[in-house]
CSV table of C-alpha atoms and ligand atoms in Angstrom, one decimal:
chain,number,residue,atom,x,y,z
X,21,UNK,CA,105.4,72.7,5.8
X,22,UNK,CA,103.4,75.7,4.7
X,23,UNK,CA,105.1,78.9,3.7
X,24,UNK,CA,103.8,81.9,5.3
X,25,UNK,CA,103.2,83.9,1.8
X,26,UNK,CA,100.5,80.5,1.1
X,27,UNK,CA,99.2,81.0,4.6
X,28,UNK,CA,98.6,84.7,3.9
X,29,UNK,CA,97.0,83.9,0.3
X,30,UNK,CA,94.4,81.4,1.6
X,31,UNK,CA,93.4,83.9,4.4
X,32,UNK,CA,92.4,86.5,1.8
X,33,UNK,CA,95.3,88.7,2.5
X,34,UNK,CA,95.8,91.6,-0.1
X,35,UNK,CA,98.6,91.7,-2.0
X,36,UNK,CA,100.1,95.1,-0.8
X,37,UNK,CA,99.4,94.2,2.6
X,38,UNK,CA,101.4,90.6,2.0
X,39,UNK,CA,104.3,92.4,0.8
X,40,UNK,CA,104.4,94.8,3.7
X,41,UNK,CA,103.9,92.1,6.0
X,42,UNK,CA,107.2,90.3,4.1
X,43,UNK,CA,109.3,93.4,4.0
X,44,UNK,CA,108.6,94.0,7.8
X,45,UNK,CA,110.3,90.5,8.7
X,46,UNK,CA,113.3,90.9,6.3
X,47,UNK,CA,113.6,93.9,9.2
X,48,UNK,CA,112.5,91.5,11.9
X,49,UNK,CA,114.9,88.6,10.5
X,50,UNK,CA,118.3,91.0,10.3
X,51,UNK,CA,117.2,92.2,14.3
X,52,UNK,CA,117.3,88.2,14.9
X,53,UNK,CA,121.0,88.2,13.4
X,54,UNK,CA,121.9,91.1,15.6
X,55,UNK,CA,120.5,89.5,18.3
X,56,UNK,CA,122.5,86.3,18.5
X,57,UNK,CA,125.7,88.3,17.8
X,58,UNK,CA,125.2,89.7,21.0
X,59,UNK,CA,128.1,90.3,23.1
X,60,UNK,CA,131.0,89.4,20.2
X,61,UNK,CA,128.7,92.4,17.7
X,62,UNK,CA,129.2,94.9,21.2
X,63,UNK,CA,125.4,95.2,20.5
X,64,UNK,CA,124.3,94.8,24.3
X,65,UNK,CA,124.1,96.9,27.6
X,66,UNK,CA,122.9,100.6,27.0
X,67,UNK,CA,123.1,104.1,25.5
X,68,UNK,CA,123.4,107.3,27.3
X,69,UNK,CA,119.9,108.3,26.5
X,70,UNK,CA,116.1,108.6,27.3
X,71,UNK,CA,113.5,107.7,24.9
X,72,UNK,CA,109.9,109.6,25.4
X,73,UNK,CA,108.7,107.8,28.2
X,74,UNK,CA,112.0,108.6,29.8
X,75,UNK,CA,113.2,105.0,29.7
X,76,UNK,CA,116.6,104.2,29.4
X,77,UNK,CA,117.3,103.3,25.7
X,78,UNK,CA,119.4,100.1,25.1
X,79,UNK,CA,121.8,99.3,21.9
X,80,UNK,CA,119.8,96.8,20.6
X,81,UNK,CA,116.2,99.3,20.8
X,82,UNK,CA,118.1,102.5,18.7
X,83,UNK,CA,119.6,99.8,15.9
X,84,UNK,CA,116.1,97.6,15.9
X,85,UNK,CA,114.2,100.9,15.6
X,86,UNK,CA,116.3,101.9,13.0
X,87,UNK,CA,116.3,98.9,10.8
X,88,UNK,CA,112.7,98.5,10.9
X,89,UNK,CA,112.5,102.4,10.3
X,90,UNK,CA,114.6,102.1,7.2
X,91,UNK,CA,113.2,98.9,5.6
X,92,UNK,CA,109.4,100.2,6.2
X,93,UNK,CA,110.5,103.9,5.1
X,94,UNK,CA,111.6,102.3,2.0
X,95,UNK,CA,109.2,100.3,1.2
X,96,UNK,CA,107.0,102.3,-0.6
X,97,UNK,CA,103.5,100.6,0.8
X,98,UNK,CA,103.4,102.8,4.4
X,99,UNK,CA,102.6,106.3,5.0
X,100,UNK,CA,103.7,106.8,8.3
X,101,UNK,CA,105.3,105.3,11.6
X,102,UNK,CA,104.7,105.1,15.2
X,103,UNK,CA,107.5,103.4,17.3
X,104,UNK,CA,108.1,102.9,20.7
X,105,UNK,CA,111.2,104.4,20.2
X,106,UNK,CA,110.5,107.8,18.9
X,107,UNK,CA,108.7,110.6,20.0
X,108,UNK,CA,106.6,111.3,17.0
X,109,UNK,CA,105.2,110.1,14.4
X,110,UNK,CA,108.0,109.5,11.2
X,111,UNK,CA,106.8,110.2,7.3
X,112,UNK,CA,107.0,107.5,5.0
X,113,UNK,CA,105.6,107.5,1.4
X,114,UNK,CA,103.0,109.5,0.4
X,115,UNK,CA,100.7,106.9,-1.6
X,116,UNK,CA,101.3,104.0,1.2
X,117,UNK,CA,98.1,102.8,2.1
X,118,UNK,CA,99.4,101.4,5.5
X,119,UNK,CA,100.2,102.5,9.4
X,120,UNK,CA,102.3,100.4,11.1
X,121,UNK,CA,102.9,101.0,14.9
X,122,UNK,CA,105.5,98.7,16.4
X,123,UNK,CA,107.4,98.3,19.4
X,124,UNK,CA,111.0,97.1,18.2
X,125,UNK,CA,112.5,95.4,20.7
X,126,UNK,CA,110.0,94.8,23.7
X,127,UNK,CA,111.4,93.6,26.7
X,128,UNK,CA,114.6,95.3,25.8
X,129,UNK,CA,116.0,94.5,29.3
X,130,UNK,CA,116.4,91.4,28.8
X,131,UNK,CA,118.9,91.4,26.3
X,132,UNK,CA,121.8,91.5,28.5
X,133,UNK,CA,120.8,88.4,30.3
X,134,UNK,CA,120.2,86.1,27.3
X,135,UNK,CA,116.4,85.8,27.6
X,136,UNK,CA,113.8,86.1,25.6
X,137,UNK,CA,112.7,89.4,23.8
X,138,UNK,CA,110.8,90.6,20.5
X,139,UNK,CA,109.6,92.5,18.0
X,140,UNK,CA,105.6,93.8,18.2
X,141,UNK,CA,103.6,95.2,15.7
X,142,UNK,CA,100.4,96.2,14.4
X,143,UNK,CA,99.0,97.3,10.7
X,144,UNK,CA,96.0,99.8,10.0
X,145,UNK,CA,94.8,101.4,6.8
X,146,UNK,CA,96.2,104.6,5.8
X,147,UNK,CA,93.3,107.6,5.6
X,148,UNK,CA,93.2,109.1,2.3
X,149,UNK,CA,93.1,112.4,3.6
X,150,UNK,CA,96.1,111.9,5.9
X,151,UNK,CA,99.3,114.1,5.6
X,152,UNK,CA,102.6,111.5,6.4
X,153,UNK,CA,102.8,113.4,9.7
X,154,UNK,CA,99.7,113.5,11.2
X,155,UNK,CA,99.2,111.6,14.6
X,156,UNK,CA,95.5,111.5,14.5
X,157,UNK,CA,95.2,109.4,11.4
X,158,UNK,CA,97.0,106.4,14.2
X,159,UNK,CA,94.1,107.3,16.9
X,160,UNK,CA,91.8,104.4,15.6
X,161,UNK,CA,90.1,101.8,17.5
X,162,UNK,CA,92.0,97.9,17.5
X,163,UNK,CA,89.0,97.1,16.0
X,164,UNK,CA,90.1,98.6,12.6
X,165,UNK,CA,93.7,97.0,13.0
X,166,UNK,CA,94.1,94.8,9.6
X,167,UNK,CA,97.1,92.7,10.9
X,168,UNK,CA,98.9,92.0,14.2
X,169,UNK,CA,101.8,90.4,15.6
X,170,UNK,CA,104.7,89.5,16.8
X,171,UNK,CA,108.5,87.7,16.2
X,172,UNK,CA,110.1,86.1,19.4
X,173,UNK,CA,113.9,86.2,19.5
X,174,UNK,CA,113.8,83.0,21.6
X,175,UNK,CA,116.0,79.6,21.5
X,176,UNK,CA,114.1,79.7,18.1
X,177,UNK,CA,112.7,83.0,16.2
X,178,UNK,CA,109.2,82.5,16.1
X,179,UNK,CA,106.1,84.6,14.1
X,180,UNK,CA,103.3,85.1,15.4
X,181,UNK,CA,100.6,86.8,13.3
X,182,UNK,CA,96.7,87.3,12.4
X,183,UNK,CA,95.2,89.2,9.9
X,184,UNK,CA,91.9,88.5,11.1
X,185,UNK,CA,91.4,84.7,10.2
X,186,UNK,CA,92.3,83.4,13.4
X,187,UNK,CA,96.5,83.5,14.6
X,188,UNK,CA,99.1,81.5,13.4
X,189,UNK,CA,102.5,80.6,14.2
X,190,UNK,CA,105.4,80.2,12.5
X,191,UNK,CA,109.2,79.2,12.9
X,192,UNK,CA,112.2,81.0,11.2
X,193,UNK,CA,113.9,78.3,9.3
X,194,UNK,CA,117.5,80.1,9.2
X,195,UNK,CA,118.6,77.7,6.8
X,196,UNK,CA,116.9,79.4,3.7
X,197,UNK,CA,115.2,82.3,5.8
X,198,UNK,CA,111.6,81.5,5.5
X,199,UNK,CA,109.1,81.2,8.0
X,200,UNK,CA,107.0,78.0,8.2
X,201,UNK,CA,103.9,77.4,9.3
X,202,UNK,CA,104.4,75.3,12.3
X,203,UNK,CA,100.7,75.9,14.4
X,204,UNK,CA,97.9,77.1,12.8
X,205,UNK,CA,94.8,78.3,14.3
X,206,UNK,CA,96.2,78.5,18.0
X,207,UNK,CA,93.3,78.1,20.8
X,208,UNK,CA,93.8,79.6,24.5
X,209,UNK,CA,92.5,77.0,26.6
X,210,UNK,CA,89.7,78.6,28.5
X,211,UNK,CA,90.9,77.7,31.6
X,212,UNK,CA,94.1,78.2,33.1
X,213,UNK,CA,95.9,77.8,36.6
X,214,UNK,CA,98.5,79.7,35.7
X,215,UNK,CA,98.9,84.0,36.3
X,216,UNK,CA,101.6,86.4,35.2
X,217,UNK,CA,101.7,89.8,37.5
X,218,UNK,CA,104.5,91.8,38.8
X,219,UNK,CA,104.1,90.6,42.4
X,220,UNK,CA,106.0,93.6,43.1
X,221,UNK,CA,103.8,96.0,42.4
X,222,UNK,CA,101.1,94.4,44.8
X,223,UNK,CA,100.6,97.6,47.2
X,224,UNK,CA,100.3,99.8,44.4
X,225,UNK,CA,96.8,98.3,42.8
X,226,UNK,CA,93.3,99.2,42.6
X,227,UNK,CA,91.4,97.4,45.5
X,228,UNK,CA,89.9,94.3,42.5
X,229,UNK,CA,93.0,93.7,41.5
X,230,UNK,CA,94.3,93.3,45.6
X,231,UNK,CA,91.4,91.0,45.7
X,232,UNK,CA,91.5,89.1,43.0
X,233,UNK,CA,95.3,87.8,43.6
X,234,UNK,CA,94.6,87.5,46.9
X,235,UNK,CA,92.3,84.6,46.2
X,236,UNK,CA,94.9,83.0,43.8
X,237,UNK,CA,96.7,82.8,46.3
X,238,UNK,CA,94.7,81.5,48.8
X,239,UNK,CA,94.8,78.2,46.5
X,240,UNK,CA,92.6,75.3,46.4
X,241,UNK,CA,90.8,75.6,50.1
X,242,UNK,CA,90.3,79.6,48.5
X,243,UNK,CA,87.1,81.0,47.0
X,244,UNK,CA,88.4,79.7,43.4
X,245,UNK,CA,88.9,76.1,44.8
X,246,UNK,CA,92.6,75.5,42.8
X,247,UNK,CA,95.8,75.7,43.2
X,248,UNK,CA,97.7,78.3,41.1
X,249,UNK,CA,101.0,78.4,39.6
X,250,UNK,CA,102.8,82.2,38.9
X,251,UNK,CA,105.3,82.9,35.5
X,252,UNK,CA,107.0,86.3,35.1
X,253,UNK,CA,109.2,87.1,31.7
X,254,UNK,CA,109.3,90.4,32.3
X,255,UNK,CA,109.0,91.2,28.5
X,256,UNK,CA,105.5,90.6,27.4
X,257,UNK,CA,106.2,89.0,23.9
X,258,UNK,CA,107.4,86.1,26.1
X,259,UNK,CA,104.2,86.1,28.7
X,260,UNK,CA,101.9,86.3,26.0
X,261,UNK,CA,103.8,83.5,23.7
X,262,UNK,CA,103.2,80.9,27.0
X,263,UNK,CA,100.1,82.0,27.2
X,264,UNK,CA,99.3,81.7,23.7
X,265,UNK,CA,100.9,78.4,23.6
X,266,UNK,CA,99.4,76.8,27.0
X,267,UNK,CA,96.7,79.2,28.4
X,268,UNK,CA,97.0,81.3,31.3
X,269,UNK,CA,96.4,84.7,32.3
X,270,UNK,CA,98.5,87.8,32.0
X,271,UNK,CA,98.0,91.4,33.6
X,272,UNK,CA,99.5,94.6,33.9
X,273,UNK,CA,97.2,96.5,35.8
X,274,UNK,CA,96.8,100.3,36.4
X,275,UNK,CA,98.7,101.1,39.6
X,276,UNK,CA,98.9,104.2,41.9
X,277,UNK,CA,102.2,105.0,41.6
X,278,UNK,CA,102.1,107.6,39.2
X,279,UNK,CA,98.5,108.9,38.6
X,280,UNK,CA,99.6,110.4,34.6
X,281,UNK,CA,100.2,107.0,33.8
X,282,UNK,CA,97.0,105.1,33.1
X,283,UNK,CA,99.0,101.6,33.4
X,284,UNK,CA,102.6,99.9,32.1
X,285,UNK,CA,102.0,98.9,28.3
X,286,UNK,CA,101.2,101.2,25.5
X,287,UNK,CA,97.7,100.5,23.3
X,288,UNK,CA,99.3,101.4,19.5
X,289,UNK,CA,102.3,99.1,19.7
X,290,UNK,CA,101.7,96.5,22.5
X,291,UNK,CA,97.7,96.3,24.2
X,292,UNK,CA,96.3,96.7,20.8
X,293,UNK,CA,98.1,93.9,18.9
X,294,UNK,CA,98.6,90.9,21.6
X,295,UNK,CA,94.4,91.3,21.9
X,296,UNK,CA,94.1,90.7,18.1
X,297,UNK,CA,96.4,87.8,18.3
X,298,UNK,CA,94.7,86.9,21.9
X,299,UNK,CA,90.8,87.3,20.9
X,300,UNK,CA,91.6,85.1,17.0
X,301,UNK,CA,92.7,82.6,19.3
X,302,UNK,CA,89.7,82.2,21.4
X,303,UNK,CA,91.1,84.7,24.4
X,304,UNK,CA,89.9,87.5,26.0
X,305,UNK,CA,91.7,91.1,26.1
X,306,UNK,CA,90.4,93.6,28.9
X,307,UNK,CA,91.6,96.9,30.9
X,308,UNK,CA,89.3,95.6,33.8
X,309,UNK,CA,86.3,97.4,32.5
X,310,UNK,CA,86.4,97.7,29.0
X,311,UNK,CA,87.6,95.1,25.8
X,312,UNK,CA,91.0,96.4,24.7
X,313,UNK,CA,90.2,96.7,21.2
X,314,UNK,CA,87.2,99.1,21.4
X,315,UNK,CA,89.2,101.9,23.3
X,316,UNK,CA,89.9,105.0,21.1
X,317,UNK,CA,93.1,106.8,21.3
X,318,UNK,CA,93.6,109.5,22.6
X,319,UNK,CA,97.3,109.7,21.7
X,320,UNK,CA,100.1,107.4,19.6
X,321,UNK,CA,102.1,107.0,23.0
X,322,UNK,CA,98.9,106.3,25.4
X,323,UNK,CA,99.0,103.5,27.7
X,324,UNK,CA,96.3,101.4,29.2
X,325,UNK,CA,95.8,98.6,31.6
X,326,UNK,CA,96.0,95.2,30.3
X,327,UNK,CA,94.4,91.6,31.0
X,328,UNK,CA,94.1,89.0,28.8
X,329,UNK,CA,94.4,85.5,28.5
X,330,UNK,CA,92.4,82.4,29.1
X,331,UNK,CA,88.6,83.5,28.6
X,332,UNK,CA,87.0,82.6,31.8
X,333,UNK,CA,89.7,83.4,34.1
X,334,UNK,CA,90.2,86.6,32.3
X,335,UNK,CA,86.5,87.1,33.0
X,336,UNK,CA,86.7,86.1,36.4
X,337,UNK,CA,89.3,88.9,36.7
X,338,UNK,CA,86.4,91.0,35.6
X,339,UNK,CA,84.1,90.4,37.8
X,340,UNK,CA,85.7,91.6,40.6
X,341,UNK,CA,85.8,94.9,38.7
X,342,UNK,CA,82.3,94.9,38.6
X,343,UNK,CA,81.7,94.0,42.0
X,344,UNK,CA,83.7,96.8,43.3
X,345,UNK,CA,81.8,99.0,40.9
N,403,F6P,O1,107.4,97.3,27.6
N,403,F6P,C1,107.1,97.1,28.8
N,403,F6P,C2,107.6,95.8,29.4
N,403,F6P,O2,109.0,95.5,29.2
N,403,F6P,C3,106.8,94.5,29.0
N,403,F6P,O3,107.3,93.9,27.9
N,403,F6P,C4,106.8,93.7,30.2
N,403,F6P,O4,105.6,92.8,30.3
N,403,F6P,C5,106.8,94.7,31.3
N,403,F6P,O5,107.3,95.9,30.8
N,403,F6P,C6,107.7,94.3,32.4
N,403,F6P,O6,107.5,95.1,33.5
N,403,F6P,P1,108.3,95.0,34.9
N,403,F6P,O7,109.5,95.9,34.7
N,403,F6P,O8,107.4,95.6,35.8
N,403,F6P,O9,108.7,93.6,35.1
């Protein structure tokens, strides 16, 4: 099987950007250790504090921050941070020609039932004229992003990664600690029966977004003539992985329940990269109304509505934006 530094060479990858990309899994692969210690390492269940967007912080989100903190600190090839997991932006080297924003453990809440969680990430160039501390340099368009992805702490620790020649997955072999090349070139079905939505959350959203689930649900004798089948992970890493590996179509729409927050997930460290992976394998990645990867920041922690998936059912999703429009 192919190694993922061969995989990286034949798709043009720079060096530096190869080696930043390695040193970021040696963080990724010790957070996989910690992981399946779980309970006997008295790594699970939570801290006593808040991180910026006044979530709860658990054990396994301050040492996963930290390790990837340290290792990419170290490294030499980054200039600055952005994390889910602290307020500002961090200073790394001052020649490091890379960004990296990352959430490092996503879905953090479900590490104290056993299920699946992960690490997400996503790589820009470094300004010239950027001081280490300065947020603005981040505010770039997904479109600029040189590398995406993602490791699944799952039954087995999966990569998943693009650097713009199309998105690959690979499998932690823990026997020697090197990631193979097990799917290359993944392709979204375009058409799915199959949604992912926080039913929950149904009285809270925009009118289209009412509409549109309402007609999934009405099934095949409905106005989209099918039956269709609903998956919730609750961490995104693991809704986007099935869809990724089978189709389907995931949202986390802007809802009404607090009008500061634009929607759930955050563009830098989890919109931004699962619509690179999503779009280089043949998806689509919308807030509705516009593609994810053309918004421009406004700020490192900014969050945005989010649907993507299976290309004509995400459109389909669209449309009923623009009809309301
Ligand atoms: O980071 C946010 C996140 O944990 C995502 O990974 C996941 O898709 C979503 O929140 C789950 O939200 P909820 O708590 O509404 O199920």
């Amino acid at each position: 099987m192919k190694r993922l530094n061969s995989q990286l060479q034949e798709d043009g990858a720079p060096l530096e950007l190869i080696l930043l990309i390695r040193t970021l899994l040696a963080g990724c692969k010790e957070i996989s250790f910690r992981v399946g210690q779980g309970e006997l390492a008295g790594v699970l269940g939570s801290t006593l504090s808040d991180n910026v967007h006044g979530e709860r912080q658990k054990k396994l989100d301050v040492i996963s921050n930290q390790i990837i903190k340290d290792i990419l600190k170290e490294s030499g090839y980054v200039k600055a941070i952005s994390s889910e997991e602290e307020d500002d932006v961090v200073p790394c080297h001052p020649e490091g020609k890379y960004l990296v924003s990352f959430d490092p453990l996503d879905g953090s809440s479900n590490t104290d039932i056993n299920s699946l969680i992960g690490t997400i990430f996503s790589i820009l160039h470094a300004p010239q004229w950027m001081e280490p501390d300065d947020p603005s340099a981040f505010l770039q368009p997904g479109t600029q992003m040189v590398a995406a992805g993602y490791v699944l702490y799952g039954p087995s620790t999966m990569l998943v990664l693009t650097t713009g020649r199309g998105t690959h997955i690979y499998t932690l072999d823990k026997t020697h600690g090197g990631f193979l090349l097990t799917k290359d070139n993944v392709q979204v079905p375009e058409d799915t029966k199959e949604f992912a939505i926080n039913m929950s959350n149904q009285r809270h959203w925009e009118p289209p977004v009412q509409e549109y689930v309402s007609d999934l649900l009405a099934g095949e004798t409905g106005p989209r003539g099918k039956n269709y089948n609903m998956r919730w992970v609750a961490a995104m890493v693991g809704d986007i992985h099935r869809l990724l590996c089978r189709g389907g179509i995931f949202a986390y729409p802007y809802d009404n329940r607090d009008p500061k927050k634009a929607g759930k997930l955050r563009l830098l460290y989890e919109a931004n990269p699962m619509s690179f992976l999503m779009e280089q394998a043949g998806g689509m990645a919308s807030t509705g109304q516009k593609r994810i990867m053309e918004i421009m920041p406004k700020e490192i922690h900014q969050r945005v509505p989010v649907v993507m998936g299976s290309k004509n059912e995400v459109e389909a999703m669209v449309a009923y934006y623009d009809k309301a429009e």
